[in-house]
mmCIF file of C-alpha atoms and ligand atoms in Angstrom:
data_model
loop_
_atom_site.group_PDB
_atom_site.id
_atom_site.type_symbol
_atom_site.label_atom_id
_atom_site.label_comp_id
_atom_site.label_asym_id
_atom_site.label_seq_id
_atom_site.Cartn_x
_atom_site.Cartn_y
_atom_site.Cartn_z
ATOM 1 C CA UNK A 1188 63.472 -48.084 24.707
ATOM 2 C CA UNK A 1189 64.280 -44.607 23.864
ATOM 3 C CA UNK A 1190 63.240 -42.598 20.789
ATOM 4 C CA UNK A 1191 65.452 -40.363 18.793
ATOM 5 C CA UNK A 1192 64.568 -36.591 19.040
ATOM 6 C CA UNK A 1193 63.855 -36.614 15.304
ATOM 7 C CA UNK A 1194 61.206 -39.384 15.660
ATOM 8 C CA UNK A 1195 59.548 -37.422 18.511
ATOM 9 C CA UNK A 1196 59.558 -34.321 16.403
ATOM 10 C CA UNK A 1197 57.939 -36.163 13.455
ATOM 11 C CA UNK A 1198 55.306 -37.659 15.790
ATOM 12 C CA UNK A 1199 54.407 -34.254 17.201
ATOM 13 C CA UNK A 1200 54.300 -32.855 13.677
ATOM 14 C CA UNK A 1201 51.982 -35.690 12.500
ATOM 15 C CA UNK A 1202 49.746 -35.209 15.518
ATOM 16 C CA UNK A 1203 49.501 -31.459 14.871
ATOM 17 C CA UNK A 1204 48.818 -32.051 11.202
ATOM 18 C CA UNK A 1205 46.052 -34.566 11.989
ATOM 19 C CA UNK A 1206 44.391 -32.328 14.516
ATOM 20 C CA UNK A 1207 44.597 -29.395 12.071
ATOM 21 C CA UNK A 1208 42.952 -31.491 9.326
ATOM 22 C CA UNK A 1209 40.257 -32.564 11.810
ATOM 23 C CA UNK A 1210 39.752 -28.969 12.876
ATOM 24 C CA UNK A 1211 39.353 -27.818 9.255
ATOM 25 C CA UNK A 1212 37.010 -30.738 8.502
ATOM 26 C CA UNK A 1213 34.836 -29.930 11.540
ATOM 27 C CA UNK A 1214 34.811 -26.239 10.697
ATOM 28 C CA UNK A 1215 33.746 -26.906 7.104
ATOM 29 C CA UNK A 1216 31.174 -29.455 8.279
ATOM 30 C CA UNK A 1217 29.778 -27.093 10.937
ATOM 31 C CA UNK A 1218 29.678 -24.262 8.413
ATOM 32 C CA UNK A 1219 27.764 -26.466 5.952
ATOM 33 C CA UNK A 1220 25.296 -27.578 8.626
ATOM 34 C CA UNK A 1221 24.819 -23.959 9.742
ATOM 35 C CA UNK A 1222 24.249 -22.806 6.158
ATOM 36 C CA UNK A 1223 21.665 -25.546 5.612
ATOM 37 C CA UNK A 1224 19.919 -24.733 8.913
ATOM 38 C CA UNK A 1225 19.834 -20.983 8.159
ATOM 39 C CA UNK A 1226 18.631 -21.676 4.614
ATOM 40 C CA UNK A 1227 15.916 -23.992 5.895
ATOM 41 C CA UNK A 1228 14.841 -21.532 8.603
ATOM 42 C CA UNK A 1229 14.652 -18.716 6.088
ATOM 43 C CA UNK A 1230 12.706 -20.953 3.679
ATOM 44 C CA UNK A 1231 10.228 -21.912 6.424
ATOM 45 C CA UNK A 1232 10.014 -18.288 7.543
ATOM 46 C CA UNK A 1233 9.397 -17.083 3.982
ATOM 47 C CA UNK A 1234 6.815 -19.795 3.443
ATOM 48 C CA UNK A 1235 5.055 -18.762 6.640
ATOM 49 C CA UNK A 1236 5.077 -15.113 5.494
ATOM 50 C CA UNK A 1237 3.692 -16.074 2.073
ATOM 51 C CA UNK A 1238 1.106 -18.381 3.664
ATOM 52 C CA UNK A 1239 0.070 -15.610 6.051
ATOM 53 C CA UNK A 1240 -0.426 -13.209 3.123
ATOM 54 C CA UNK A 1241 -2.394 -15.842 1.200
ATOM 55 C CA UNK A 1242 -4.585 -16.673 4.161
ATOM 56 C CA UNK A 1243 -7.790 -15.300 2.764
ATOM 57 C CA UNK A 1244 -11.233 -16.626 3.493
ATOM 58 C CA UNK A 1245 -13.573 -15.586 0.680
ATOM 59 C CA UNK A 1246 -16.690 -16.592 2.611
ATOM 60 C CA UNK A 1247 -15.831 -14.378 5.577
ATOM 61 C CA UNK A 1248 -14.907 -11.563 3.191
ATOM 62 C CA UNK A 1249 -18.278 -11.861 1.420
ATOM 63 C CA UNK A 1250 -19.995 -11.442 4.790
ATOM 64 C CA UNK A 1251 -19.029 -7.744 4.696
ATOM 65 C CA UNK A 1252 -21.808 -7.388 2.128
ATOM 66 C CA UNK A 1253 -20.989 -5.308 -0.934
ATOM 67 C CA UNK A 1254 -22.468 -4.618 -4.326
ATOM 68 C CA UNK A 1255 -20.891 -5.559 -7.630
ATOM 69 C CA UNK A 1256 -19.991 -1.885 -8.124
ATOM 70 C CA UNK A 1257 -18.188 -1.798 -4.814
ATOM 71 C CA UNK A 1258 -16.261 -4.989 -5.582
ATOM 72 C CA UNK A 1259 -15.264 -3.502 -8.912
ATOM 73 C CA UNK A 1260 -13.984 -0.289 -7.294
ATOM 74 C CA UNK A 1261 -12.179 -2.386 -4.672
ATOM 75 C CA UNK A 1262 -10.317 -4.366 -7.347
ATOM 76 C CA UNK A 1263 -9.442 -1.104 -9.079
ATOM 77 C CA UNK A 1264 -8.076 0.981 -6.194
ATOM 78 C CA UNK A 1265 -7.069 -1.379 -3.365
ATOM 79 C CA UNK A 1266 -4.266 -3.333 -5.061
ATOM 80 C CA UNK A 1267 -1.901 -0.422 -4.880
ATOM 81 C CA UNK A 1268 1.588 -1.901 -4.910
ATOM 82 C CA UNK A 1269 2.593 -2.312 -8.555
ATOM 83 C CA UNK A 1270 -1.151 -2.587 -9.255
ATOM 84 C CA UNK A 1271 -1.178 -6.121 -7.890
ATOM 85 C CA UNK A 1272 -0.777 -6.193 -4.116
ATOM 86 C CA UNK A 1273 -2.571 -4.853 -1.066
ATOM 87 C CA UNK A 1274 -0.951 -2.203 1.074
ATOM 88 C CA UNK A 1275 -2.583 -1.294 4.377
ATOM 89 C CA UNK A 1276 -1.731 -0.171 7.893
ATOM 90 C CA UNK A 1277 -0.781 -2.845 10.394
ATOM 91 C CA UNK A 1278 -1.056 -0.584 13.446
ATOM 92 C CA UNK A 1279 -3.124 2.266 14.863
ATOM 93 C CA UNK A 1280 -2.731 5.502 12.946
ATOM 94 C CA UNK A 1281 -1.544 8.541 14.837
ATOM 95 C CA UNK A 1282 -2.067 11.705 12.818
ATOM 96 C CA UNK A 1283 0.291 14.528 13.688
ATOM 97 C CA UNK A 1284 -0.033 17.927 12.009
ATOM 98 C CA UNK A 1285 3.595 18.942 11.696
ATOM 99 C CA UNK A 1286 3.012 22.609 10.849
ATOM 100 C CA UNK A 1287 0.126 23.086 13.284
ATOM 101 C CA UNK A 1288 1.513 26.413 14.555
ATOM 102 C CA UNK A 1289 1.089 27.947 11.079
ATOM 103 C CA UNK A 1290 -2.507 26.820 10.586
ATOM 104 C CA UNK A 1291 -5.891 28.363 11.241
ATOM 105 C CA UNK A 1292 -8.355 26.612 13.527
ATOM 106 C CA UNK A 1293 -10.423 25.797 10.419
ATOM 107 C CA UNK A 1294 -7.506 23.990 8.732
ATOM 108 C CA UNK A 1295 -6.901 21.952 11.884
ATOM 109 C CA UNK A 1296 -10.616 21.183 12.260
ATOM 110 C CA UNK A 1297 -10.649 19.909 8.652
ATOM 111 C CA UNK A 1298 -8.066 17.281 9.549
ATOM 112 C CA UNK A 1299 -10.234 16.243 12.504
ATOM 113 C CA UNK A 1300 -13.259 15.994 10.173
ATOM 114 C CA UNK A 1301 -11.379 13.651 7.825
ATOM 115 C CA UNK A 1302 -10.322 11.519 10.797
ATOM 116 C CA UNK A 1303 -13.944 11.396 12.014
ATOM 117 C CA UNK A 1304 -15.121 10.225 8.556
ATOM 118 C CA UNK A 1305 -12.442 7.537 8.255
ATOM 119 C CA UNK A 1306 -12.435 6.205 11.828
ATOM 120 C CA UNK A 1307 -15.530 3.981 11.542
ATOM 121 C CA UNK A 1308 -14.263 2.580 8.224
ATOM 122 C CA UNK A 1309 -10.882 1.427 9.524
ATOM 123 C CA UNK A 1310 -11.906 -0.599 12.571
ATOM 124 C CA UNK A 1311 -10.224 -2.574 14.123
ATOM 125 C CA UNK A 1312 -7.388 -0.149 13.260
ATOM 126 C CA UNK A 1313 -7.812 3.109 15.201
ATOM 127 C CA UNK A 1314 -7.088 6.563 13.829
ATOM 128 C CA UNK A 1315 -6.662 9.598 16.075
ATOM 129 C CA UNK A 1316 -4.857 12.927 16.142
ATOM 130 C CA UNK A 1317 -1.830 13.278 18.400
ATOM 131 C CA UNK A 1318 0.406 16.217 19.334
ATOM 132 C CA UNK A 1319 3.660 14.284 18.999
ATOM 133 C CA UNK A 1320 4.968 10.846 18.111
ATOM 134 C CA UNK A 1321 2.674 10.530 15.089
ATOM 135 C CA UNK A 1322 3.131 7.990 12.300
ATOM 136 C CA UNK A 1323 1.047 9.880 9.743
ATOM 137 C CA UNK A 1324 2.508 13.342 9.307
ATOM 138 C CA UNK A 1325 0.359 16.066 7.792
ATOM 139 C CA UNK A 1326 1.714 19.275 6.300
ATOM 140 C CA UNK A 1327 -1.186 21.546 5.409
ATOM 141 C CA UNK A 1328 -1.397 24.610 3.209
ATOM 142 C CA UNK A 1329 2.219 24.376 2.097
ATOM 143 C CA UNK A 1330 3.258 27.007 -0.449
ATOM 144 C CA UNK A 1331 4.219 24.467 -3.111
ATOM 145 C CA UNK A 1332 3.662 20.740 -3.592
ATOM 146 C CA UNK A 1333 6.164 19.391 -6.090
ATOM 147 C CA UNK A 1334 6.349 15.884 -7.472
ATOM 148 C CA UNK A 1335 9.196 14.447 -9.472
ATOM 149 C CA UNK A 1336 7.189 11.339 -10.250
ATOM 150 C CA UNK A 1337 6.139 12.194 -13.816
ATOM 151 C CA UNK A 1338 9.498 11.766 -15.524
ATOM 152 C CA UNK A 1339 8.424 12.645 -19.047
ATOM 153 C CA UNK A 1340 7.653 16.165 -17.954
ATOM 154 C CA UNK A 1341 10.614 18.543 -18.249
ATOM 155 C CA UNK A 1342 9.831 20.346 -14.987
ATOM 156 C CA UNK A 1343 8.589 19.079 -11.648
ATOM 157 C CA UNK A 1344 4.814 19.092 -11.639
ATOM 158 C CA UNK A 1345 3.012 21.165 -9.038
ATOM 159 C CA UNK A 1346 0.045 19.393 -7.589
ATOM 160 C CA UNK A 1347 -2.771 20.148 -5.226
ATOM 161 C CA UNK A 1348 -1.468 17.612 -2.760
ATOM 162 C CA UNK A 1349 0.741 14.598 -2.329
ATOM 163 C CA UNK A 1350 0.968 11.508 -0.138
ATOM 164 C CA UNK A 1351 3.888 9.190 0.526
ATOM 165 C CA UNK A 1352 3.928 5.887 2.348
ATOM 166 C CA UNK A 1353 6.848 3.793 3.568
ATOM 167 C CA UNK A 1354 8.342 1.468 0.975
ATOM 168 C CA UNK A 1355 7.743 -2.265 1.251
ATOM 169 C CA UNK A 1356 10.327 -4.242 3.164
ATOM 170 C CA UNK A 1357 11.547 -7.784 2.354
ATOM 171 C CA UNK A 1358 8.352 -9.663 3.100
ATOM 172 C CA UNK A 1359 6.035 -6.973 4.339
ATOM 173 C CA UNK A 1360 3.688 -4.758 2.421
ATOM 174 C CA UNK A 1361 2.315 -3.167 5.586
ATOM 175 C CA UNK A 1362 2.120 0.572 5.992
ATOM 176 C CA UNK A 1363 3.623 1.929 9.194
ATOM 177 C CA UNK A 1364 4.444 5.494 8.170
ATOM 178 C CA UNK A 1365 2.910 8.039 5.819
ATOM 179 C CA UNK A 1366 3.213 11.695 5.018
ATOM 180 C CA UNK A 1367 0.586 14.013 3.488
ATOM 181 C CA UNK A 1368 0.976 17.459 1.962
ATOM 182 C CA UNK A 1369 -1.694 19.760 0.657
ATOM 183 C CA UNK A 1370 -1.202 23.043 -1.123
ATOM 184 C CA UNK A 1371 -2.192 26.493 0.076
ATOM 185 C CA UNK A 1372 -5.068 26.659 -2.400
ATOM 186 C CA UNK A 1373 -6.327 23.113 -2.257
ATOM 187 C CA UNK A 1374 -9.656 22.284 -0.718
ATOM 188 C CA UNK A 1375 -10.922 19.750 1.801
ATOM 189 C CA UNK A 1376 -11.528 17.199 -0.992
ATOM 190 C CA UNK A 1377 -7.786 17.184 -1.731
ATOM 191 C CA UNK A 1378 -7.066 16.522 1.933
ATOM 192 C CA UNK A 1379 -9.484 13.592 1.974
ATOM 193 C CA UNK A 1380 -7.999 12.311 -1.313
ATOM 194 C CA UNK A 1381 -4.454 12.357 0.145
ATOM 195 C CA UNK A 1382 -5.622 10.607 3.309
ATOM 196 C CA UNK A 1383 -7.047 7.833 1.124
ATOM 197 C CA UNK A 1384 -3.636 7.420 -0.549
ATOM 198 C CA UNK A 1385 -2.038 7.258 2.903
ATOM 199 C CA UNK A 1386 -4.439 4.427 3.782
ATOM 200 C CA UNK A 1387 -3.259 2.386 0.789
ATOM 201 C CA UNK A 1388 -5.615 3.342 -2.033
ATOM 202 C CA UNK A 1389 -4.473 4.160 -5.545
ATOM 203 C CA UNK A 1390 -6.092 6.150 -8.354
ATOM 204 C CA UNK A 1391 -8.721 4.181 -10.253
ATOM 205 C CA UNK A 1392 -8.029 3.088 -13.808
ATOM 206 C CA UNK A 1393 -11.672 2.831 -14.789
ATOM 207 C CA UNK A 1394 -14.353 5.479 -14.912
ATOM 208 C CA UNK A 1395 -17.321 5.375 -12.572
ATOM 209 C CA UNK A 1396 -20.812 6.698 -12.780
ATOM 210 C CA UNK A 1397 -20.373 8.514 -9.466
ATOM 211 C CA UNK A 1398 -17.799 10.853 -7.964
ATOM 212 C CA UNK A 1399 -14.724 9.034 -6.704
ATOM 213 C CA UNK A 1400 -12.672 11.008 -4.176
ATOM 214 C CA UNK A 1401 -9.577 8.910 -4.905
ATOM 215 C CA UNK A 1402 -10.056 9.664 -8.629
ATOM 216 C CA UNK A 1403 -7.209 11.452 -10.375
ATOM 217 C CA UNK A 1404 -8.985 14.705 -10.834
ATOM 218 C CA UNK A 1405 -10.583 16.943 -8.263
ATOM 219 C CA UNK A 1406 -13.134 17.691 -10.955
ATOM 220 C CA UNK A 1407 -16.126 15.429 -10.348
ATOM 221 C CA UNK A 1408 -15.981 12.656 -12.919
ATOM 222 C CA UNK A 1409 -19.666 12.032 -13.378
ATOM 223 C CA UNK A 1410 -22.878 13.101 -11.798
ATOM 224 C CA UNK A 1411 -25.981 11.197 -12.646
ATOM 225 C CA UNK A 1412 -28.419 13.878 -11.564
ATOM 226 C CA UNK A 1413 -28.759 17.371 -10.182
ATOM 227 C CA UNK A 1414 -29.408 15.739 -6.823
ATOM 228 C CA UNK A 1415 -25.951 14.132 -7.056
ATOM 229 C CA UNK A 1416 -24.412 17.556 -7.626
ATOM 230 C CA UNK A 1417 -26.368 19.043 -4.737
ATOM 231 C CA UNK A 1418 -25.365 16.254 -2.378
ATOM 232 C CA UNK A 1419 -21.738 16.702 -3.437
ATOM 233 C CA UNK A 1420 -21.835 20.437 -2.787
ATOM 234 C CA UNK A 1421 -23.619 20.019 0.551
ATOM 235 C CA UNK A 1422 -20.754 17.948 1.951
ATOM 236 C CA UNK A 1423 -17.329 19.577 2.095
ATOM 237 C CA UNK A 1424 -15.860 16.113 2.665
ATOM 238 C CA UNK A 1425 -17.888 14.216 0.135
ATOM 239 C CA UNK A 1426 -17.183 10.524 -0.091
ATOM 240 C CA UNK A 1427 -19.499 8.136 -1.875
ATOM 241 C CA UNK A 1428 -21.033 5.161 -0.089
ATOM 242 C CA UNK A 1429 -19.205 2.868 -2.545
ATOM 243 C CA UNK A 1430 -15.845 4.334 -1.604
ATOM 244 C CA UNK A 1431 -16.609 4.068 2.102
ATOM 245 C CA UNK A 1432 -17.401 0.408 1.588
ATOM 246 C CA UNK A 1433 -14.130 -0.098 -0.312
ATOM 247 C CA UNK A 1434 -12.138 1.264 2.651
ATOM 248 C CA UNK A 1435 -14.079 -1.091 4.938
ATOM 249 C CA UNK A 1436 -13.290 -3.993 2.606
ATOM 250 C CA UNK A 1437 -9.593 -3.077 2.557
ATOM 251 C CA UNK A 1438 -9.435 -2.893 6.347
ATOM 252 C CA UNK A 1439 -11.379 -6.070 6.903
ATOM 253 C CA UNK A 1440 -9.099 -8.484 8.819
ATOM 254 C CA UNK A 1441 -9.544 -10.974 5.959
ATOM 255 C CA UNK A 1442 -7.471 -8.784 3.657
ATOM 256 C CA UNK A 1443 -3.756 -9.040 4.425
ATOM 257 C CA UNK A 1444 -1.080 -6.563 3.342
ATOM 258 C CA UNK A 1445 0.702 -8.158 0.374
ATOM 259 C CA UNK A 1446 -2.335 -10.100 -0.864
ATOM 260 C CA UNK A 1447 -1.917 -10.486 -4.624
ATOM 261 C CA UNK A 1448 -4.834 -9.693 -6.909
ATOM 262 C CA UNK A 1449 -4.442 -13.130 -8.565
ATOM 263 C CA UNK A 1450 -4.760 -14.907 -5.208
ATOM 264 C CA UNK A 1451 -7.795 -12.755 -4.455
ATOM 265 C CA UNK A 1452 -9.386 -13.510 -7.844
ATOM 266 C CA UNK A 1453 -8.757 -17.273 -7.441
ATOM 267 C CA UNK A 1454 -10.166 -17.480 -3.922
ATOM 268 C CA UNK A 1455 -13.147 -15.384 -4.946
ATOM 269 C CA UNK A 1456 -13.631 -17.847 -7.816
ATOM 270 C CA UNK A 1457 -13.753 -15.130 -10.447
ATOM 271 C CA UNK A 1458 -14.826 -16.442 -13.841
ATOM 272 C CA UNK A 1459 -13.143 -15.148 -16.999
ATOM 273 C CA UNK A 1460 -15.987 -12.665 -17.409
ATOM 274 C CA UNK A 1461 -15.599 -11.544 -13.777
ATOM 275 C CA UNK A 1462 -11.924 -10.923 -14.402
ATOM 276 C CA UNK A 1463 -12.588 -8.780 -17.448
ATOM 277 C CA UNK A 1464 -15.299 -6.883 -15.623
ATOM 278 C CA UNK A 1465 -13.587 -6.502 -12.257
ATOM 279 C CA UNK A 1466 -9.836 -6.423 -12.726
ATOM 280 C CA UNK A 1467 -8.654 -3.311 -14.528
ATOM 281 C CA UNK A 1468 -6.907 -4.698 -17.568
ATOM 282 C CA UNK A 1469 -3.591 -3.403 -18.866
ATOM 283 C CA UNK A 1470 -3.236 -0.881 -16.101
ATOM 284 C CA UNK A 1471 0.495 -0.841 -16.690
ATOM 285 C CA UNK A 1472 1.787 1.439 -19.420
ATOM 286 C CA UNK A 1473 -1.667 2.791 -20.052
ATOM 287 C CA UNK A 1474 -2.348 6.477 -20.331
ATOM 288 C CA UNK A 1475 -3.805 8.472 -17.501
ATOM 289 C CA UNK A 1476 -7.472 8.968 -18.182
ATOM 290 C CA UNK A 1477 -9.068 11.985 -16.634
ATOM 291 C CA UNK A 1478 -12.679 12.861 -17.112
ATOM 292 C CA UNK A 1479 -13.346 15.574 -18.083
ATOM 293 C CA UNK A 1480 -9.943 15.393 -19.657
ATOM 294 C CA UNK A 1481 -7.865 18.474 -20.296
ATOM 295 C CA UNK A 1482 -5.968 17.651 -23.479
ATOM 296 C CA UNK A 1483 -2.535 18.296 -22.056
ATOM 297 C CA UNK A 1484 -2.850 15.549 -19.428
ATOM 298 C CA UNK A 1485 -2.875 12.962 -22.205
ATOM 299 C CA UNK A 1486 0.791 13.572 -22.792
ATOM 300 C CA UNK A 1487 1.750 11.851 -19.558
ATOM 301 C CA UNK A 1488 2.259 8.144 -19.357
ATOM 302 C CA UNK A 1489 1.993 6.297 -16.055
ATOM 303 C CA UNK A 1490 4.730 4.009 -14.699
HETATM 304 ZN ZN1 ZN B 2692 -3.829 11.251 -5.995
#
């Protein structure tokens, strides 16, 4: 039997059409499967990241041993990102003085002194000074430190110093790069203050009965006694024992970058009274409080 050329042509056409439909079906199906798999993988990955951040063992954390005062300061200054999450270094810190050629030996030695003070508080993270390839860049004694952060002010505000850290990425609140500036006339306390920012600490909202280096003002907030004043003046790099403990608490392996203050409060089983006492309330949209407080500072709003 022989077929007409037209019938053959129709058969070939039908075959092509069928295989095309199959091809499109398979492509759509494969695409759907791939989308689901990618979605699932990303969901699992995100869940793992969230779980990792939430992995917090309150009992092990308590083993550090801290006073109520120290816990209070920790809650105030350690949850830096949007006042709710932990930011901290996830790698060893290599301090590189970028303008080292312009500095006196004393200015360089001051950086080394700050590193020596902080090193025992950051373990297991190491901090050291390097000549190149640093991830914490220091610019000392710069002629002008200008911040554009306070938007309500008509002009940029000149400060004693400034610190910047890398922004958070998708699921990571870790710090892997920071930059510190201090002005030509600022003192060693400013340098230490900026280093604390670079480590992930923020200004406190509350007032304390002792001098807090990470406080907003370089003017000592409170001194309980003349002995306090003398001990402050004796140490060019004064840092209170409470603040040292707070840095230790922040760098304890139990505290993960990204840990939310709510998760922390829940795991620590804070009561309602604990929350009021320990978590700085209404930190957002509140006014900067500086003690002693020059009147003009009250004009600025934070965030
Ligand atoms: Zn500051």
